[in-house]
Coordinates of C-alpha atoms in Angstrom, one line a residue:
L868 CA 4.4 6.2 -29.3
D869 CA 6.4 3.5 -27.5
E870 CA 6.1 1.3 -30.5
L871 CA 6.1 3.8 -33.3
A872 CA 3.7 2.6 -36.0
K873 CA 4.1 5.9 -37.8
K874 CA 7.3 7.2 -39.3
K875 CA 6.3 10.8 -40.2
F876 CA 5.0 13.4 -37.7
Y877 CA 3.2 16.6 -38.5
L878 CA 3.4 18.8 -35.4
L879 CA 0.6 21.4 -35.5
G880 CA 0.1 23.9 -32.7
S881 CA -1.1 27.3 -31.7
D882 CA 1.7 29.8 -31.6
Y883 CA 2.6 30.2 -27.9
V884 CA 4.8 28.7 -25.2
Y885 CA 2.9 25.4 -24.4
P886 CA 2.8 24.0 -28.0
R887 CA 6.4 25.1 -28.7
T888 CA 7.7 23.6 -25.5
T889 CA 5.7 20.4 -26.0
N890 CA 7.1 20.0 -29.5
L891 CA 10.7 20.6 -28.2
V892 CA 10.2 17.6 -25.9
L893 CA 8.4 15.6 -28.5
K894 CA 11.1 16.1 -31.1
E895 CA 13.7 15.0 -28.7
Y896 CA 11.7 11.9 -27.9
L897 CA 11.2 11.1 -31.6
A898 CA 14.9 11.5 -32.3
S899 CA 15.6 9.1 -29.5
K900 CA 13.4 6.6 -31.3
G901 CA 15.3 7.0 -34.6
I902 CA 12.9 9.4 -36.4
P903 CA 15.0 11.7 -38.6
A904 CA 14.4 15.5 -38.5
E905 CA 13.3 15.4 -42.2
S906 CA 10.4 13.2 -41.2
I907 CA 9.1 15.9 -38.8
K908 CA 7.2 19.0 -39.9
E909 CA 6.4 21.8 -37.4
V910 CA 3.7 24.3 -38.1
Y911 CA 2.1 27.0 -35.9
T912 CA -1.0 29.2 -36.3
P913 CA -2.1 32.3 -34.3
F914 CA -4.9 32.2 -31.8
G915 CA -8.3 32.4 -33.4
H916 CA -7.0 31.1 -36.8
T917 CA -9.9 29.8 -38.9
D918 CA -8.6 29.0 -42.4
Y919 CA -7.0 25.5 -42.4
Q920 CA -7.6 24.7 -46.0
Q921 CA -3.9 25.0 -47.0
I922 CA -2.6 23.3 -43.9
V923 CA -5.0 20.3 -44.3
A924 CA -4.0 20.1 -48.0
E925 CA -0.4 20.0 -46.9
I926 CA -1.2 17.3 -44.3
K927 CA -2.9 15.2 -47.0
Q928 CA 0.2 15.4 -49.1
F929 CA 2.4 14.7 -46.1
A930 CA 0.4 11.6 -45.3
A931 CA 0.1 10.3 -48.8
S932 CA 2.7 7.6 -48.1
G933 CA 0.4 6.1 -45.5
D934 CA 2.9 6.3 -42.6
A935 CA 2.1 9.7 -41.1
C936 CA 0.2 11.2 -38.2
V937 CA -0.6 14.6 -36.7
A938 CA 0.3 15.6 -33.2
S939 CA -1.9 18.6 -32.5
T940 CA -1.4 21.2 -29.8
L941 CA -4.0 23.6 -31.3
N942 CA -5.8 25.2 -28.4
G943 CA -9.4 26.0 -27.8
D944 CA -11.9 27.1 -30.5
T945 CA -9.4 27.0 -33.4
N946 CA -9.8 23.2 -33.2
V947 CA -13.2 23.5 -34.7
P948 CA -12.2 24.9 -38.1
F949 CA -9.3 22.6 -38.2
F950 CA -11.3 19.4 -37.6
R951 CA -14.1 20.7 -39.9
E952 CA -11.6 21.2 -42.7
L953 CA -10.1 17.7 -41.9
A954 CA -13.6 16.1 -42.3
N955 CA -14.3 18.0 -45.5
S956 CA -11.0 16.9 -47.0
G957 CA -12.0 13.2 -46.6
I958 CA -8.9 12.3 -44.5
K959 CA -9.9 9.5 -42.1
S960 CA -8.2 8.4 -38.9
E961 CA -6.9 5.3 -40.7
D962 CA -5.3 7.5 -43.3
C963 CA -3.6 9.9 -40.9
P964 CA -4.6 9.8 -37.3
V965 CA -4.6 13.0 -35.3
I966 CA -3.7 12.9 -31.6
S967 CA -4.7 16.1 -29.8
F968 CA -3.5 17.4 -26.5
S969 CA -6.0 20.3 -26.1
V970 CA -9.3 19.2 -27.7
S971 CA -12.4 18.3 -25.7
E972 CA -16.0 17.2 -26.0
D973 CA -17.1 20.8 -26.1
E974 CA -15.2 21.5 -29.4
F975 CA -16.7 18.4 -30.9
R976 CA -20.3 19.5 -30.3
G977 CA -20.2 21.6 -33.5
L978 CA -18.4 19.2 -35.7
P979 CA -19.4 16.4 -38.2
T980 CA -18.2 13.8 -35.7
K981 CA -19.3 10.9 -37.8
D982 CA -16.5 11.9 -40.2
L983 CA -13.9 12.2 -37.4
V984 CA -14.2 8.8 -35.7
G985 CA -11.0 7.2 -34.5
H986 CA -8.8 10.3 -33.9
L987 CA -7.2 10.4 -30.5
G988 CA -7.2 12.8 -27.5
A989 CA -4.9 12.8 -24.5
W990 CA -6.0 14.6 -21.4
S991 CA -6.5 14.1 -17.7
Y992 CA -10.3 13.9 -18.0
F993 CA -13.0 12.8 -20.4
M994 CA -16.7 12.9 -19.8
S995 CA -16.7 9.1 -20.2
V996 CA -14.5 8.5 -17.2
D997 CA -16.3 5.8 -15.2
T998 CA -15.9 6.7 -11.6
P999 CA -18.5 7.5 -8.8
A1000 CA -17.0 11.0 -8.5
N1001 CA -17.6 11.7 -12.2
T1002 CA -21.1 10.3 -12.1
A1003 CA -21.9 12.6 -9.2
F1004 CA -20.2 15.6 -10.9
K1005 CA -22.2 15.2 -14.1
E1006 CA -25.5 14.8 -12.2
K1007 CA -24.8 17.9 -10.2
F1008 CA -23.8 19.9 -13.3
F1009 CA -26.8 18.9 -15.5
S1010 CA -29.2 19.5 -12.5
W1011 CA -27.7 23.0 -12.0
L1012 CA -27.9 23.6 -15.8
E1013 CA -31.6 22.6 -16.0
K1014 CA -32.5 25.0 -13.1
S1015 CA -30.1 27.8 -14.0
T1016 CA -31.6 31.3 -14.7
V1017 CA -28.2 32.8 -15.6
P1018 CA -28.9 35.1 -18.6
G1019 CA -27.5 33.9 -21.9
I1020 CA -26.3 30.5 -20.7
E1021 CA -26.4 27.8 -23.3
K1022 CA -28.2 24.6 -22.3
K1023 CA -28.7 22.5 -25.4
G1024 CA -26.2 19.8 -26.0
R1025 CA -23.9 20.7 -23.2
V1026 CA -21.1 18.4 -22.1
T1027 CA -18.5 18.2 -19.4
N1028 CA -14.8 18.5 -20.3
S1029 CA -11.3 18.7 -19.0
P1030 CA -11.0 22.5 -18.6
M1031 CA -14.2 22.5 -16.6
V1032 CA -13.0 19.7 -14.3
L1033 CA -9.5 21.1 -13.8
S1034 CA -11.1 24.4 -12.7
Y1035 CA -13.4 22.4 -10.4
D1036 CA -10.5 20.4 -8.9
G1037 CA -8.5 23.6 -8.4
V1038 CA -11.1 25.3 -6.2
Y1039 CA -11.4 22.2 -3.9
I1040 CA -7.6 21.8 -3.8
W1041 CA -7.2 25.4 -2.7
K1042 CA -10.0 24.9 -0.2
A1043 CA -8.2 21.9 1.3
A1044 CA -5.0 23.9 1.5
V1045 CA -6.7 26.9 3.2
E1046 CA -8.3 24.6 5.7
K1047 CA -5.0 22.9 6.6
A1048 CA -3.2 26.2 6.8
G1049 CA -5.9 27.7 8.9
S1050 CA -5.5 30.9 7.0
F1051 CA -6.0 32.7 3.7
D1052 CA -2.5 34.0 3.8
V1053 CA -0.9 33.3 0.5
D1054 CA 2.5 32.3 1.9
K1055 CA 0.9 29.9 4.5
V1056 CA -1.3 28.3 1.8
R1057 CA 1.7 27.9 -0.5
T1058 CA 3.7 26.2 2.2
V1059 CA 0.9 23.7 2.7
L1060 CA 0.6 23.1 -1.0
E1061 CA 4.4 22.5 -1.2
S1062 CA 4.2 19.9 1.6
G1063 CA 2.8 17.2 -0.9
T1064 CA 0.0 16.4 1.5
I1065 CA -3.0 18.1 -0.3
T1066 CA -5.2 15.7 -2.2
F1067 CA -8.6 15.8 -3.8
E1068 CA -10.7 13.0 -5.3
G1069 CA -12.2 14.7 -8.3
P1070 CA -14.2 13.5 -11.3
N1071 CA -10.9 12.6 -13.0
G1072 CA -9.6 10.6 -10.1
L1073 CA -7.1 11.4 -7.3
N1074 CA -5.2 14.7 -7.5
T1075 CA -2.1 15.3 -5.4
V1076 CA -0.3 18.6 -5.4
E1077 CA 3.5 17.9 -5.5
K1078 CA 6.3 20.1 -4.2
N1079 CA 7.0 21.4 -7.7
H1080 CA 3.5 23.1 -7.7
H1081 CA 2.2 20.6 -10.3
T1082 CA -0.4 17.9 -9.8
K1083 CA 0.0 14.2 -9.9
K1084 CA -3.1 12.7 -11.5
N1085 CA -4.5 10.1 -14.0
V1086 CA -3.9 10.6 -17.7
Y1087 CA -6.3 9.2 -20.3
I1088 CA -6.1 8.5 -24.1
G1089 CA -9.5 8.6 -25.7
E1090 CA -10.7 7.7 -29.2
T1091 CA -13.3 9.9 -30.8
K1092 CA -16.7 8.4 -31.4
A1093 CA -19.5 9.3 -33.8
N1094 CA -21.5 11.0 -31.0
G1095 CA -18.6 13.4 -30.1
Q1096 CA -17.6 11.5 -27.0
F1097 CA -14.2 9.8 -26.3
K1098 CA -13.9 6.1 -25.7
I1099 CA -11.0 5.7 -23.2
V1100 CA -8.5 3.2 -24.7
Q1101 CA -5.7 3.7 -22.3
E1102 CA -5.3 5.0 -18.7
F1103 CA -2.1 5.9 -17.0
K1104 CA -2.5 5.9 -13.2
Q1105 CA -1.1 8.7 -11.1
V1106 CA 1.4 10.2 -13.5
Y1107 CA 4.0 12.2 -11.6
P1108 CA 4.3 15.8 -13.0
E1109 CA 7.7 16.4 -14.5
P1110 CA 7.7 20.0 -15.9
F1111 CA 10.5 18.9 -18.3
L1112 CA 12.1 15.6 -19.4
K1113 CA 15.0 14.4 -17.3
G1114 CA 18.3 14.0 -19.0
T1115 CA 19.6 16.1 -22.0
F1116 CA 16.5 18.3 -22.7
G1117 CA 17.6 21.8 -23.4
K1118 CA 21.3 21.0 -23.7
K1119 CA 23.3 21.9 -26.8

């Protein structure tokens, strides 16, 4: 978004704190780049929402001028009916690109991905990350999956994704903090985490817990491919976690 090729922004999100806060920040950023309020539309849907026909029709009309995009903070399974309706509508990424902040390879498993090529995702991990740690992680996961006897576990077409890796990282970060604290005591572990010395080299790269209880890590922008994977088109190394923008955010 540093060089805004689009002039109209359709902000679509699930109706809870993360999408609404993200869009507060994004609207301030867009305003700083000269995008007027009338060129920004903000729409929220409840968790589990499945009927996106009207919203996609509205997006199609919104993007008819050829200078619009969608910034999506839809979360979890509701991405599936949204992207399915987007594919059915005939809207291509060159017509109106969608950049999603909470969509992964897992959601794309059940979608007509050949009709969704070129849309973008931004997250701290994609299955296509090319690191030794990710190669080892995938090998271990698929080896476990093949041998697993867990009742009801789905094996066909499985993929790795960001929520999976973030959970994996979290366990090992906690382990490192417990070992350094020499205790399971919550306050002692928290003190170690707040020291800024706990790191873990995960499938997504190096993770460092900062004093603000957030994690410094790599961030990737990926482009959707016909096979449901993401081609990494840009990588931001070791992004410091700022819970909110510095400056005037939140001020009247």
